mmCIF file of C-alpha atoms in Angstrom:
data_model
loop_
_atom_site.group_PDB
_atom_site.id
_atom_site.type_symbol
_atom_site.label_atom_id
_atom_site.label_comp_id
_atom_site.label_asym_id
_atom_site.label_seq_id
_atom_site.Cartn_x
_atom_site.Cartn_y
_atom_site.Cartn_z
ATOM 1 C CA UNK A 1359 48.009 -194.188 129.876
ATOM 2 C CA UNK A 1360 49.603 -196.198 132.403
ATOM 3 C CA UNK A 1361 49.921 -199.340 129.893
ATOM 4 C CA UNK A 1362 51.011 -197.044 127.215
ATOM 5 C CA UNK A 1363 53.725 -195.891 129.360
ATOM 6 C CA UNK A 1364 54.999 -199.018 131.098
ATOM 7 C CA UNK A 1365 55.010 -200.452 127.523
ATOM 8 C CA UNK A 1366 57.109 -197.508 126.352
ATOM 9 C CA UNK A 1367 59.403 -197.204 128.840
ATOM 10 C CA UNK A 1368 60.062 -200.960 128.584
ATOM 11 C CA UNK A 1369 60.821 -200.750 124.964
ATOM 12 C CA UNK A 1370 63.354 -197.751 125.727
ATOM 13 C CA UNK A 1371 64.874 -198.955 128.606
ATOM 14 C CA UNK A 1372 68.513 -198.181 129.150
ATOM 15 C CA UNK A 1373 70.498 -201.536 129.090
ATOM 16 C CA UNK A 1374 74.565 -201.666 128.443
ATOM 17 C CA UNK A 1375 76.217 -202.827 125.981
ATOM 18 C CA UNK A 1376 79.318 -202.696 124.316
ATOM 19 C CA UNK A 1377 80.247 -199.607 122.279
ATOM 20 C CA UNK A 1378 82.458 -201.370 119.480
ATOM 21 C CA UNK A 1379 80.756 -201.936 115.809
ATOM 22 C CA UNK A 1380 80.486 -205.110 114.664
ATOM 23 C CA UNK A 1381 83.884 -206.049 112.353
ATOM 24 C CA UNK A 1382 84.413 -207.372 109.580
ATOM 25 C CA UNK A 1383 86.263 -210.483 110.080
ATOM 26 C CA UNK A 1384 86.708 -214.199 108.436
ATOM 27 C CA UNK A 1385 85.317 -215.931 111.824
ATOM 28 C CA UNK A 1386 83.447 -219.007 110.998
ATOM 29 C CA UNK A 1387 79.484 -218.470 111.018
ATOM 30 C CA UNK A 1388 79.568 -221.470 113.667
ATOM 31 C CA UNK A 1389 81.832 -219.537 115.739
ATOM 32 C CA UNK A 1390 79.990 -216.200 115.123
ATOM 33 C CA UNK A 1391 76.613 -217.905 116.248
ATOM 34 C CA UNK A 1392 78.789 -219.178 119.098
ATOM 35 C CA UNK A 1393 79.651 -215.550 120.415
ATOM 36 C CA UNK A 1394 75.909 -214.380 119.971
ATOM 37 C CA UNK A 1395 74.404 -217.298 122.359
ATOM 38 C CA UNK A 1396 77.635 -216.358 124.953
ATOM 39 C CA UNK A 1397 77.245 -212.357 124.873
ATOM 40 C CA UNK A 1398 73.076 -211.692 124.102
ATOM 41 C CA UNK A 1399 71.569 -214.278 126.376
ATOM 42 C CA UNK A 1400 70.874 -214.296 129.894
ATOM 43 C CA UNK A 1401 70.714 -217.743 132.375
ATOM 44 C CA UNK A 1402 70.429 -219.517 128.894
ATOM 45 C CA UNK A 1403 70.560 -222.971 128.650
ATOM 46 C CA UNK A 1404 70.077 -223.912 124.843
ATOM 47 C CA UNK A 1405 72.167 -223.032 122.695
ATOM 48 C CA UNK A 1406 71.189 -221.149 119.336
ATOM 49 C CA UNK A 1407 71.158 -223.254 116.474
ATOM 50 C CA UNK A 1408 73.923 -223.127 113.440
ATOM 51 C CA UNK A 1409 72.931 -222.552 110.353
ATOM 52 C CA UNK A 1410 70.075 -220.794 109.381
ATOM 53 C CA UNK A 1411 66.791 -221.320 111.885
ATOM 54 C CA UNK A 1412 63.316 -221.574 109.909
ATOM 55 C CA UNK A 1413 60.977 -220.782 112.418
ATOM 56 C CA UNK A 1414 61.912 -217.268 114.362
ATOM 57 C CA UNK A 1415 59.322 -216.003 116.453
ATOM 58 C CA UNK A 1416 59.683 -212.511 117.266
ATOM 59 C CA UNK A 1417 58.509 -210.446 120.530
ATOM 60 C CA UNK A 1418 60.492 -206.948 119.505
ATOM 61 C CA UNK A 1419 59.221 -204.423 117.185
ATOM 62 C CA UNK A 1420 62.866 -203.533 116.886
ATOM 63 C CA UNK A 1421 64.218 -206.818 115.982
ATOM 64 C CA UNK A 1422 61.554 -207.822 113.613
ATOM 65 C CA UNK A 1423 62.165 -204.597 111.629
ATOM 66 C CA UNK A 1424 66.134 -205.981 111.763
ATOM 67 C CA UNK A 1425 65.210 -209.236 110.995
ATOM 68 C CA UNK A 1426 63.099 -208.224 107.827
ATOM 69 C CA UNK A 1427 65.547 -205.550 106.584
ATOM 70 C CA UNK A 1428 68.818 -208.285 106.985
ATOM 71 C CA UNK A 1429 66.723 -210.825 104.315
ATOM 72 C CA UNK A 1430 65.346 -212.980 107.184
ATOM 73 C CA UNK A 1431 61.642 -212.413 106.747
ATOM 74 C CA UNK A 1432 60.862 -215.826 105.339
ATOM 75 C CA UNK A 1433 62.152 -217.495 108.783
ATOM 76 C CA UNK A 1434 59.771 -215.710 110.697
ATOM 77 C CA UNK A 1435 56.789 -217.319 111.198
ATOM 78 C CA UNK A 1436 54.947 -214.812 113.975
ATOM 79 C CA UNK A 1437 55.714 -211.697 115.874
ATOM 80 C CA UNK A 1438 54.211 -209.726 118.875
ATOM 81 C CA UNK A 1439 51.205 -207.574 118.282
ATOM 82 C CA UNK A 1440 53.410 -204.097 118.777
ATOM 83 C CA UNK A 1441 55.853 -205.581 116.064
ATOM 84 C CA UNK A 1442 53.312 -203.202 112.883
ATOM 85 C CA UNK A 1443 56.338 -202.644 110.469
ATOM 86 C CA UNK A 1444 57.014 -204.120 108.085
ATOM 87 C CA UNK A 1445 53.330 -204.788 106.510
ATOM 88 C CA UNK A 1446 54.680 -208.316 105.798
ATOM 89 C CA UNK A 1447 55.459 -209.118 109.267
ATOM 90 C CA UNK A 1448 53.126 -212.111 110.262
ATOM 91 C CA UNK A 1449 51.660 -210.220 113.079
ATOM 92 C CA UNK A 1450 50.057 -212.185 115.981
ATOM 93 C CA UNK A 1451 48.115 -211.415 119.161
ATOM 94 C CA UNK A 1452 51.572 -212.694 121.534
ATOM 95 C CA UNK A 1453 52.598 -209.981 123.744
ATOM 96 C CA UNK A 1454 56.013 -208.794 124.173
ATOM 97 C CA UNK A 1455 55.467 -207.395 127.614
ATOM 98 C CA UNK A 1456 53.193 -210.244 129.187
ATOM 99 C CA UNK A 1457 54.383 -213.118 127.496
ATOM 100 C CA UNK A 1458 52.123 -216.467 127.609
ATOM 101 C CA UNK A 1459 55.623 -219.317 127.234
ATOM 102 C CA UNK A 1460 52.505 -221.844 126.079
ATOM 103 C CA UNK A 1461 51.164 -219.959 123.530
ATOM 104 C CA UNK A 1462 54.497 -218.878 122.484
ATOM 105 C CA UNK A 1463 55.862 -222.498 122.409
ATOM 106 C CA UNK A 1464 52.338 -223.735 120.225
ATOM 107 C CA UNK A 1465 54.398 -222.297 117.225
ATOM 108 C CA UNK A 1466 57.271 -224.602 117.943
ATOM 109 C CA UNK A 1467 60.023 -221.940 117.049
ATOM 110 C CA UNK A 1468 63.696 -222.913 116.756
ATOM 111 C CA UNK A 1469 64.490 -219.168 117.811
ATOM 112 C CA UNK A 1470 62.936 -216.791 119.808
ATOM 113 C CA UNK A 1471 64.100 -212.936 119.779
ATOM 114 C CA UNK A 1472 62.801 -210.870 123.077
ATOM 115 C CA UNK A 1473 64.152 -207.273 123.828
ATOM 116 C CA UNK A 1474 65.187 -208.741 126.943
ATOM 117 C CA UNK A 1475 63.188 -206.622 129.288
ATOM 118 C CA UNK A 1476 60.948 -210.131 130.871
ATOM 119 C CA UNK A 1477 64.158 -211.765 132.680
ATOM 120 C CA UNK A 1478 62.472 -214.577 133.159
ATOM 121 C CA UNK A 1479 61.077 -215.187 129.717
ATOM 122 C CA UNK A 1480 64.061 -216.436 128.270
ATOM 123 C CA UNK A 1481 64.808 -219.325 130.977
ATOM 124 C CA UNK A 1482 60.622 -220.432 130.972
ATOM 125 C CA UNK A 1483 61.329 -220.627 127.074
ATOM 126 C CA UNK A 1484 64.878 -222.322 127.970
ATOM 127 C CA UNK A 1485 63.282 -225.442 129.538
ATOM 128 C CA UNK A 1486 61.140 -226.262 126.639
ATOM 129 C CA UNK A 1487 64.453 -226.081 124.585
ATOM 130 C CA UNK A 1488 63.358 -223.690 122.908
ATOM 131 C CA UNK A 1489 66.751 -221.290 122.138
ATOM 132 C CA UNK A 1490 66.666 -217.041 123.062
ATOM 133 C CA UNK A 1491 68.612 -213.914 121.902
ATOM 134 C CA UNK A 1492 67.573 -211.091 123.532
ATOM 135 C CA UNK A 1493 68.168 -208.056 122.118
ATOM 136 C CA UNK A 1494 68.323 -205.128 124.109
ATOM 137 C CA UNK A 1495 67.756 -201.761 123.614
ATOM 138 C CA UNK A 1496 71.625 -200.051 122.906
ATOM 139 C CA UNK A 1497 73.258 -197.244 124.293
ATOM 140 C CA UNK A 1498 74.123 -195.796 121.558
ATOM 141 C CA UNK A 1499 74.371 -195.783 117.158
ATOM 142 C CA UNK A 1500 77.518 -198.489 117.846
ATOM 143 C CA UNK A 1501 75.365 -200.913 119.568
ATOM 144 C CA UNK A 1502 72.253 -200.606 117.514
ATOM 145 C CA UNK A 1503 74.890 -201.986 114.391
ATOM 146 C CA UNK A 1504 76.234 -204.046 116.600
ATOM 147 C CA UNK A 1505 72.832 -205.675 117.353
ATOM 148 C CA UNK A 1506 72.081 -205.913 113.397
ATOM 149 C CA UNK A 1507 75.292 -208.183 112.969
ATOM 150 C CA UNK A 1508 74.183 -209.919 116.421
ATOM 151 C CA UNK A 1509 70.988 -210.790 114.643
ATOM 152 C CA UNK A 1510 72.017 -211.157 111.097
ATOM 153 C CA UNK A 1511 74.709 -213.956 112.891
ATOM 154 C CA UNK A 1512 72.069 -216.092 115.079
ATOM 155 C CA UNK A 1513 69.710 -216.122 111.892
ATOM 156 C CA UNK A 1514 72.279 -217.398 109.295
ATOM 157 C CA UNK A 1515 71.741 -213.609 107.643
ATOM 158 C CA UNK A 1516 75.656 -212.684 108.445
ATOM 159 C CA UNK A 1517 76.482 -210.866 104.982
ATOM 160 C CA UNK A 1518 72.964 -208.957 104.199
ATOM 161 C CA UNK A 1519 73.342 -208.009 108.317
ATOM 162 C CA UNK A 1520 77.172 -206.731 107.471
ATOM 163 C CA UNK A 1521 75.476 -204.813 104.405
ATOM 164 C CA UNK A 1522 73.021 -202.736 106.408
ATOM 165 C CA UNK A 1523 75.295 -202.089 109.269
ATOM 166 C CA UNK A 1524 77.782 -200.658 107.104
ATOM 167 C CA UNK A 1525 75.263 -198.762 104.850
ATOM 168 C CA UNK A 1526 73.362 -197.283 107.760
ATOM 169 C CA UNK A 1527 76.793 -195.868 109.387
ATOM 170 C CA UNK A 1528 77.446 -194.403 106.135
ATOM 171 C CA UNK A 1529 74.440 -192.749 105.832
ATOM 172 C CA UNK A 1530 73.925 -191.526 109.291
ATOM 173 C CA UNK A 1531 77.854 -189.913 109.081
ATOM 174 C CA UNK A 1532 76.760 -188.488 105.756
ATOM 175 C CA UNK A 1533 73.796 -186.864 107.872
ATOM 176 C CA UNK A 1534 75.062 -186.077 110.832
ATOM 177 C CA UNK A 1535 77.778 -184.039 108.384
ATOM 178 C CA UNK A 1536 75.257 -182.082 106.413
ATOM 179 C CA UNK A 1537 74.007 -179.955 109.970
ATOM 180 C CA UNK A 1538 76.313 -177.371 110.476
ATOM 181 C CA UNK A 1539 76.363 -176.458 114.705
ATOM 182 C CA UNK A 1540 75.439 -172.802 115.565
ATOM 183 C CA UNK A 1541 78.157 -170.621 116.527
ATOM 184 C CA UNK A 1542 76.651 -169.774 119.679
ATOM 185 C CA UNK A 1543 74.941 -171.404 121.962
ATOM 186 C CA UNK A 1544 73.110 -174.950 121.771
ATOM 187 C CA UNK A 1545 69.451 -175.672 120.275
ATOM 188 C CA UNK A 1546 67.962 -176.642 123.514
ATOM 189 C CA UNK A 1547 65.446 -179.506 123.008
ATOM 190 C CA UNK A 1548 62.349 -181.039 124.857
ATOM 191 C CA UNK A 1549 61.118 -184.475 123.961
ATOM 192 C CA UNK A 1550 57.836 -185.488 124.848
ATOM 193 C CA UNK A 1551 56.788 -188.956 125.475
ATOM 194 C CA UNK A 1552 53.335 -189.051 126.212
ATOM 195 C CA UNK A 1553 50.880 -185.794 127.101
ATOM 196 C CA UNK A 1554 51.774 -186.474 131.209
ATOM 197 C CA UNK A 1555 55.454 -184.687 130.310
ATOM 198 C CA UNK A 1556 57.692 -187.835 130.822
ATOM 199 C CA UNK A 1557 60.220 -187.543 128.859
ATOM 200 C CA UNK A 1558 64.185 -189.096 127.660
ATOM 201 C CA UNK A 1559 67.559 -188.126 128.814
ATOM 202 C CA UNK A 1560 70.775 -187.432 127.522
ATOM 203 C CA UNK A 1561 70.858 -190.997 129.282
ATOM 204 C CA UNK A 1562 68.787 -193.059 126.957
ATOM 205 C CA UNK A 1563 69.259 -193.729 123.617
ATOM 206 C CA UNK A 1564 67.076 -191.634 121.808
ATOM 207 C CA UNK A 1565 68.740 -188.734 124.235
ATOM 208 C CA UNK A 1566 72.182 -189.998 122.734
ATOM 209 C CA UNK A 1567 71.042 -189.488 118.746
ATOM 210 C CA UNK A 1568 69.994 -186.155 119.906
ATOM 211 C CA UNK A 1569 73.728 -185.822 121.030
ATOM 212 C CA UNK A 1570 75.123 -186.592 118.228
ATOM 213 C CA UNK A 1571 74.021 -182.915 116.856
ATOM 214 C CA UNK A 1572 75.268 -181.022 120.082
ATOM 215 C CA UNK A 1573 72.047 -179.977 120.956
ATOM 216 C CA UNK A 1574 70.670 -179.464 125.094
ATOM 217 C CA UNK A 1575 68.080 -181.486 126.335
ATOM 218 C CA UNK A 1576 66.529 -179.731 129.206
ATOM 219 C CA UNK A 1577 65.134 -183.118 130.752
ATOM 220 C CA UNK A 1578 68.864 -183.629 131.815
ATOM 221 C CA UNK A 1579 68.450 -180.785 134.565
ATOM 222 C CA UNK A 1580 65.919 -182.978 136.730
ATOM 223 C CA UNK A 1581 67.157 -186.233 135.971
ATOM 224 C CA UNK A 1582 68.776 -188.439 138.256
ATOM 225 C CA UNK A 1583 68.885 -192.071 139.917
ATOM 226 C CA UNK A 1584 65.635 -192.824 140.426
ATOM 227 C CA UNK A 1585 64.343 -191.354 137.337
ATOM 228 C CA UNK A 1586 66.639 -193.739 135.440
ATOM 229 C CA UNK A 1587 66.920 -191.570 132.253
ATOM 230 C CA UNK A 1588 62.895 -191.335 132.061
ATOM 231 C CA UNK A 1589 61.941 -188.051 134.298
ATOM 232 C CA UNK A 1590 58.413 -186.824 134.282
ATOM 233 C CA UNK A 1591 58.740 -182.919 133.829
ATOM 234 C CA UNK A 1592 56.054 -180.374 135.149
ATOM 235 C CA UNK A 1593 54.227 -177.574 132.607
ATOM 236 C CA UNK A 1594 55.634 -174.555 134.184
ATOM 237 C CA UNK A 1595 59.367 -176.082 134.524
ATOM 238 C CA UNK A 1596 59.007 -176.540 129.860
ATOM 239 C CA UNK A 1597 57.749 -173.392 129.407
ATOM 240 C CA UNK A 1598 60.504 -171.852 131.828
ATOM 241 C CA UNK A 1599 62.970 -173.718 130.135
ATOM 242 C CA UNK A 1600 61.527 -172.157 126.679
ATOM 243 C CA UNK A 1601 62.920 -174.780 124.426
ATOM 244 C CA UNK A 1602 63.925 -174.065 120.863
ATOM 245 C CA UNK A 1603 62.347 -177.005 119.799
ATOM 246 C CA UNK A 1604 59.940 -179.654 120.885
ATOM 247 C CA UNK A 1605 60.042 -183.120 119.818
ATOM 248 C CA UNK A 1606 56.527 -184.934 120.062
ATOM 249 C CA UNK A 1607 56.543 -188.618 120.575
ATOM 250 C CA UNK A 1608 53.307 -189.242 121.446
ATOM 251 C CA UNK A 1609 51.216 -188.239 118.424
ATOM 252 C CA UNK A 1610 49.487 -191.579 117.908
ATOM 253 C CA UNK A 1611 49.682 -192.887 121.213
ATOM 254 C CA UNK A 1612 47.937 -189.175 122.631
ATOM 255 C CA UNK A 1613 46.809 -187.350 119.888
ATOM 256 C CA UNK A 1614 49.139 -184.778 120.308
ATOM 257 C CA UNK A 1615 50.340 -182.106 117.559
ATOM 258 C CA UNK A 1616 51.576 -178.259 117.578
ATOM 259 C CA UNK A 1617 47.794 -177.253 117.886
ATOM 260 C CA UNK A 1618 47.418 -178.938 121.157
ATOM 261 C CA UNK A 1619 50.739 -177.683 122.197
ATOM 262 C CA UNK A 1620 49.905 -174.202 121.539
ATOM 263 C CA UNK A 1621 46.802 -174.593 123.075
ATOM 264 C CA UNK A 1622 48.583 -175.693 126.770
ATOM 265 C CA UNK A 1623 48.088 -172.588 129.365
ATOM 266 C CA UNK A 1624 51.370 -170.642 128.843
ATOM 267 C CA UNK A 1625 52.956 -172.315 126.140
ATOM 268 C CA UNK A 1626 52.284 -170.278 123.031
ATOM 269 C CA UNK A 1627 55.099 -168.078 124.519
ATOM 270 C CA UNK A 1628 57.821 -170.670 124.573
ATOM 271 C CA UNK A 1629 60.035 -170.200 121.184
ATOM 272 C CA UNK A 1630 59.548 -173.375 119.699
ATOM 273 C CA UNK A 1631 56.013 -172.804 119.690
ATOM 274 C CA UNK A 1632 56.079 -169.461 118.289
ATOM 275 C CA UNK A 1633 58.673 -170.206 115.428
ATOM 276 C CA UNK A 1634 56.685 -173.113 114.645
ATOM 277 C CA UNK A 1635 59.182 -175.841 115.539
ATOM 278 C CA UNK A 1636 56.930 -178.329 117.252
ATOM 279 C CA UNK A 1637 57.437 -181.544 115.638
ATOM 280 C CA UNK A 1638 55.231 -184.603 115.339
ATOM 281 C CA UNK A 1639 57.595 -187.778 115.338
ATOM 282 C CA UNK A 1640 56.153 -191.065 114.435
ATOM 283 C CA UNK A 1641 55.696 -192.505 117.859
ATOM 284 C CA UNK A 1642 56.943 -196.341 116.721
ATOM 285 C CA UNK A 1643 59.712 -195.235 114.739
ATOM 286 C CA UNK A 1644 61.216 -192.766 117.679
ATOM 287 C CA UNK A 1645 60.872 -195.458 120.503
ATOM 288 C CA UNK A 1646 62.546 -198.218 117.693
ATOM 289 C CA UNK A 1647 66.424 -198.631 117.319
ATOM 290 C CA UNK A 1648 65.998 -200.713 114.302
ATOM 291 C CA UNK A 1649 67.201 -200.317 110.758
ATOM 292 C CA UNK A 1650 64.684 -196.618 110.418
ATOM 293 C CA UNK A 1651 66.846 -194.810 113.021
ATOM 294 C CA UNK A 1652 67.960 -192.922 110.046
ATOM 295 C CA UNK A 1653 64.745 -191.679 109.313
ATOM 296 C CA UNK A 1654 64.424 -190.172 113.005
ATOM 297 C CA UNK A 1655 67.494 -188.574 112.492
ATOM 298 C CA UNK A 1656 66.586 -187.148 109.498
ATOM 299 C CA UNK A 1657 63.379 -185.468 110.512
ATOM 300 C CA UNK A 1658 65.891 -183.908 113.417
ATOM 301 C CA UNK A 1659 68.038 -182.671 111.048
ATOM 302 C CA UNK A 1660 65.228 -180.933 109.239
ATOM 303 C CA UNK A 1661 63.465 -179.869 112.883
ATOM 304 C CA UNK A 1662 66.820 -178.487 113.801
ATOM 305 C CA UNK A 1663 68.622 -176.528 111.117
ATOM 306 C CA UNK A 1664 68.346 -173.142 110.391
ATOM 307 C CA UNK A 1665 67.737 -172.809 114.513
ATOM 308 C CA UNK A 1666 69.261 -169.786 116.188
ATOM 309 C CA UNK A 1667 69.892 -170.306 119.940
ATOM 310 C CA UNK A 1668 70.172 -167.824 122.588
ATOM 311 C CA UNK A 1669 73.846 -167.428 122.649
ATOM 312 C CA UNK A 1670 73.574 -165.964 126.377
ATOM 313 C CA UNK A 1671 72.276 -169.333 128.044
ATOM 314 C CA UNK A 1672 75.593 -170.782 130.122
ATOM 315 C CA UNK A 1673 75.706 -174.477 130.139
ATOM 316 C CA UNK A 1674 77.345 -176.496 133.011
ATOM 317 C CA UNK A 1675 80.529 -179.064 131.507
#
């Protein structure tokens, strides 16, 4: 569990970026590919090469679902062992989270894409000359688009990377649009990242799609600094908090589904339970921000709607 969990929360970690979509300008792919190596990469050293690189090696699950979605799939040439989707991906035994440079460097990659959690990673790779992007997990929907065009620039991929951006917004304001807010009150949510009751904030990303439907996580109450958006919750603080609906991220990872929920001491009484709104998310796509974001949102959507809140809960601005 510990692994599981260090690997998660590495993977989710909240990092800043910049809020602003990618645009839609005439720059210069040169100049583009430019920006990327000044604005992605941390204490980096070689610069990332113009043009389109032909031997990407991959260490995010996130990024190699970008890379294959923006028409880039036939540069990569291996990816981490975490990195399952697509089936095409040339998956290897590398590790994201303990990284062996050598083995890494044995493939003799012209790019290297890291989530940028291992700071030193990208400066061990740096004095091979070996170029890195790293990148991170967003704040947000605008960063996770602006990450796409981020990628789909350092790979030479600029217009299929413009394409999915643009299409994904679309589709995500189309869905976002179709839920219709309950008069009263807020659909109070609890997400559950592995069967020890850590779970996300309104601080992390997933947290933020969630906010993007108005609904009330109740892991916001006890987070704080040193919880850093990931609080562990106790048993008897969910069921008080008697969410409407329960999010499961740990289905693979923990076995856990709405049987096993119900079958916790105390919580067939909570509401979600009893109205049958205990969802089973799949774990890799809800700790991804890659190109199937939409398809988390969408099972939300459908978790979601139709939910009647207690109108009489008060909520703190």
């Amino acid at each position: 569990m510990i692994t599981r969990r260090r690997v998660l929360f590495a993977a989710l970690s909240l990092v800043p970026l910049a809020a602003s979509c990618g645009s839609k300008s005439d720059t210069s792919e040169a100049t583009k590919v430019i920006a990327v190596a000044k604005t992605t990469t941390t204490s980096s050293t070689v610069p990332l090469p113009l043009g389109k690189p032909s031997r990407i090696v991959s260490l995010s699950p996130s990024a190699t679902e970008t890379l294959f979605a923006i028409e880039a799939g036939p540069q990569v040439i291996a990816v981490d062992s975490f990195s399952n989707y697509p089936p095409e991906a040339p998956v290897t035994d590398l590790s994201a989270y303990e990284p062996n440079v050598e083995a890494i460097a044995k493939y003799q990659p012209d790019l290297v894409i890291t989530d940028g959690t291992n700071t030193d990673l990208a400066a061990q790779l740096n004095k091979l000359g070996i170029p890195v992007l790293q990148a991170k997990a967003p704040k947000n929907l605008a960063g996770v688009y602006q990450q796409i065009e981020r990628i789909g620039a350092a790979t030479g991929n600029i217009a299929a990377a413009g394409k999915l951006s643009t299409k994904m917004q679309d589709q995500i304001i189309a869905l976002i649009k179709t839920y219709t807010k309950p008069t009263a009150g807020r659909v109070r949510y609890y997400y559950e990242l592995d069967n020890t009751f850590y779970s996300a904030s309104s601080k992390t990303f997933v947290g933020a799609l969630m906010g993007q439907f108005g609904m009330f996580n109740i892991a916001d109450k006890v987070d704080n600094s040193t919880t850093a958006g990931y609080p562990q919750l106790t048993p008897e603080f969910i069921v008080e908090e008697n969410p409407d609906v329960i999010l499961l991220a740990d289905s693979k990872c923990c076995q856990q589904n709405a049987e096993t929920v119900a079958a916790r001491p105390g919580w067939s009484e909570i509401r979600a339970v009893k109205e049958g709104r205990v969802v089973v998310l799949d774990d890799d796509i809800a700790q991804r921000w890659g190109p199937r974001v939409l398809d988390l949102m969408l099972t939300i959507v459908q978790a979601i709607t139709g939910v009647t809140p207690d109108p009489t809960i008060v909520y703190e601005s």
